Amino acid sequence: MAIAEPTTLAEPTTLAHPTHLAEYGTQPEYGTAAFDELVDWVNEIAALTKPDRIHWVDGSDSERQALLGSMVAQGTLIKLNEDKRPNSYLARSGAGDVARLESRTFIASQHKTDAGPTNNWADPAEMRATLDGVFDGSMRGRTMFVVPFSMGKVGGPISQLGVQLTDSPYAVASVEVMTRVGDEITELIADGTPWVRTVHSVGHPLELGEADVAWPSNDEKYIVHFPDTLEVFSFGSGYGGNAILAKKCFALRIASVLGRDQGWMAEHMLLIRVVSPEGRAYHVAAAFPSACGKTNLAMLRPSIRGWTVETIGDDIAWIRPGNDGRLYAINPEAGFFGVAPGTGESTNITAVESLRENVIFTNVALTDDGDVWWEGLTDTVPDHLIDWQGNDWTPDSDRPAAHPNSRFTVSAAQAPSISDDWEEAVPLDVILFGGRRATNVPLVVESFDWNHGAFMGATISSERTAAAEGTVGELRRDPFAMMPFCGYNMADYFGHWIEMGQSAPALPAIYQVNWFRKGDDGRFLWPGFAENSRVIEWIVRRLEGSADAVETPIGRVPAELNLDGIDTTDADLAELFAIDPDSWLAETDLTEEFFKTFDGRVPAELTDQLAAQRDRLQTAKRG
C-alpha cells in the first residue's frame, strides 16, 4: 500500500482520548530488528491515517477499565446495573452498521481463480489504490490503538500472532475479550515470531473542534483480505467481525490460507469434549451454518443420565496433525461472540449463565432497571423496554426490541460448561457436519470413510424455504459451513481436505446430522436441544464398537437409538430416517451443477463420490 508523506502527530484532543487514558499507551522498547519492523509498519499506517495519537495497548486490567470508562463518557457504552450485571455494558450501533457484510468482503489474491466463484475477488493493485484513498486521514482527530494479540494460548504450538491497528476503542475492548492481548505478545513479536497485519478504521475522521458521535462509521465499507501477503484492511464499519479482525478475517479467511500452505486446517467448527458414563472422553468438532444449533451443541447439557459435555470452543477450530498420527484441534479464540436472540433460559441455560458479568452486549434491549433483554431470553416479555435504537418499546410494538443480529461478547472462561483444559490441543475423534433441512437428510448419517465424509461436508446446505412433499427445496449451499469464510478457491479447499485425509493415519470419524427434519404436517420430527445427546451417544458407541448401523445409499444410519424417556413415535422415527431415492437423485443432480461452478477444479475424489452415490441410489430405486 502506498503511504502518504509522514506527518507530525498533533496533541491529543480530549474527545478522542480522555485524560484518564493519557498515562497509558506508551510504545515499548525492545531493541530488536523484528520489533523495529513492527514499529515501522505502525508508523507507516499512522502516516497514512493521520491519528492524533498512537496508543500501544498493554492488556492490563487498569488500562481496560479506563478504556471502558472513556466509552461510557463518550456515549458509546451504557453501564448496566452493577447489582444485576456486574462490569457489563450495552452498545448501540448505528442502524446501518449491524451485521457482517459479505457483499463488501473481498479476497484480493493475485489471480482471480485463486479466489474462486464463491468469493468477491478484487485486483490487489486496484484495491490497494482504493484503500489508500479511503484510509488517507481516516483516523484524524482520533487515537490509533496498536493491539498485539494471540489466537490460541500465548506461545502454544498451534497459536498464531497478529496485530490490529484500529481507531475504535469498542474494537479494542472486543478484541481483548476474543483473543489474548498484551505486552507478552509484543515481546514474542520482538523475538521474531511471525505475525499477521490487520488494519481497521471506522472511517469517521474528526476535524478540530468537531463533536463525535456515539457510534462512528462510514457508509462506504470495505473488508479486504490479501492472502498473498497475509494482511487484512477493514474500513467503514465498527461492528462485530467487520471490526474484530482476529475473528473471521484472520482466524478463518487468512488462517485457511496459512493452513493450506503449512499443512493444517482452519475450520468454522465448535469443539466439545463428550464424557461417557464410563468416564471415557471423546472430542467432537462440528461445522454448522448459522441458525443450525451450533451454540446449543457447544454448550449441550445431555438429557441422558451419566453423560456430560464440556465446552472447548463455540465457533472456530484450528486442526493440525500430531506426531501420533491423529488430528489435534484447538479453539483459537478466548471468548464467545454470540447471537443473543433465541439464546434463553429454556433453550441454552449454559449460555445465559455465562453472561452473568463482564459482558459487552450490542444492540439488545435495555430494561427499566438497567439490565438487558432480547427475544427468547425469558418466556415472560417485559412490559416496557428501551429498544436497541434507544426508543420506548412495549409488547404491542410492531418491531423486535433487540436487533435480530444483536450480540454478546464474553470470555469463554465464564461458561459453566468450559473444560478445565480448554486452551490445550485435543485429539479429534469425530467431525460433524449439519444444515437446516426439513426434508431428505436423516437425523444422523455415518460416512463410509474420510473421502465420503469430505463429500458430505462439501455438499452441506440448508433449505431457504420448506420443500414441497417429496421434492427438494431451494438449497442455500454452505460447504463445510465455510462458504463466507474461505480465503481462497473453495474447490482447492475441498482438495485440501482430501490431502489432510492422507496426512494422518488415525482420522476422526465423520457424520452428518440434521436436527430439523419435518413431517408432512410441518412438525419437527425430533425434539432437539438436550435430546441431541442421544445422537452423540450413538456416535460414541459406534466408535467403541458397541452400536449397530444399517447401510444405506448415502451412508450408515442407526439400527437403534436410545429413546428412553422421550415421546418419539415409531412413525416419526421411520420418517426421520427415511431415504427417498428419487429425492436424493434430484439432490445429486443439484450437487453436480454446484460442482460445475468451480470450472473443473473440484478434486476427482469428490466427483467420484458423487458418481458412486448416484449409482447406489439408482440401484436402490430399482429395488
Coordinates of N, CA and C in Angstrom, one line a residue, residues 1 3-4 30 39 51 70 103 136 222 229 247 334 343 415 459 521 531 544 562-563 590:
M1 N 0.8 -1.2 0.0 CA 0.0 0.0 0.0 C 0.9 1.2 0.0
I3 N 2.0 4.9 0.9 CA 1.9 5.6 2.2 C 2.0 7.1 1.9
A4 N 1.2 7.8 2.6 CA 1.3 9.3 2.5 C 2.6 9.8 3.2
Y30 N 12.2 -2.6 22.6 CA 12.9 -3.9 22.7 C 14.2 -4.0 22.0
V39 N 7.4 -1.5 14.5 CA 7.3 0.0 14.7 C 7.2 0.7 13.3
P51 N -3.7 9.8 12.7 CA -4.4 9.9 14.0 C -3.7 11.0 14.8
S70 N -13.9 5.5 29.3 CA -13.9 6.6 28.3 C -15.1 6.4 27.3
S103 N -21.2 -8.7 1.1 CA -21.2 -8.1 -0.2 C -20.0 -7.1 -0.3
D136 N -6.8 7.5 3.8 CA -6.0 8.7 3.9 C -6.7 9.7 4.9
Y222 N -15.4 -1.5 3.4 CA -14.5 -2.5 2.7 C -14.0 -3.4 3.8
T229 N -0.1 -11.8 1.0 CA 0.8 -11.1 1.9 C 0.3 -11.1 3.3
K247 N -11.2 -12.3 14.3 CA -12.2 -13.4 14.3 C -12.3 -14.0 12.9
A334 N -10.6 -16.7 22.6 CA -10.6 -16.6 24.0 C -12.0 -16.2 24.5
T343 N -31.3 -17.1 22.4 CA -30.5 -17.7 23.5 C -31.2 -17.4 24.8
A415 N -18.0 -19.6 30.9 CA -19.0 -20.6 30.7 C -19.0 -21.7 31.7
T459 N -21.1 -30.8 0.4 CA -22.5 -30.7 -0.1 C -23.5 -30.2 1.0
D521 N -46.9 -32.9 8.1 CA -47.7 -32.0 8.8 C -47.0 -30.7 9.2
E531 N -31.9 -33.3 23.8 CA -32.1 -34.6 23.3 C -31.1 -35.0 22.2
E544 N -16.8 -47.0 19.8 CA -16.5 -48.1 20.7 C -16.8 -49.5 20.2
N562 N -31.2 -44.7 21.6 CA -31.7 -44.7 22.9 C -32.8 -43.7 23.0
L563 N -34.0 -44.1 23.1 CA -35.2 -43.2 23.2 C -35.9 -43.2 24.5
L590 N -28.4 -31.6 -8.4 CA -28.1 -30.3 -7.9 C -26.6 -30.1 -7.5

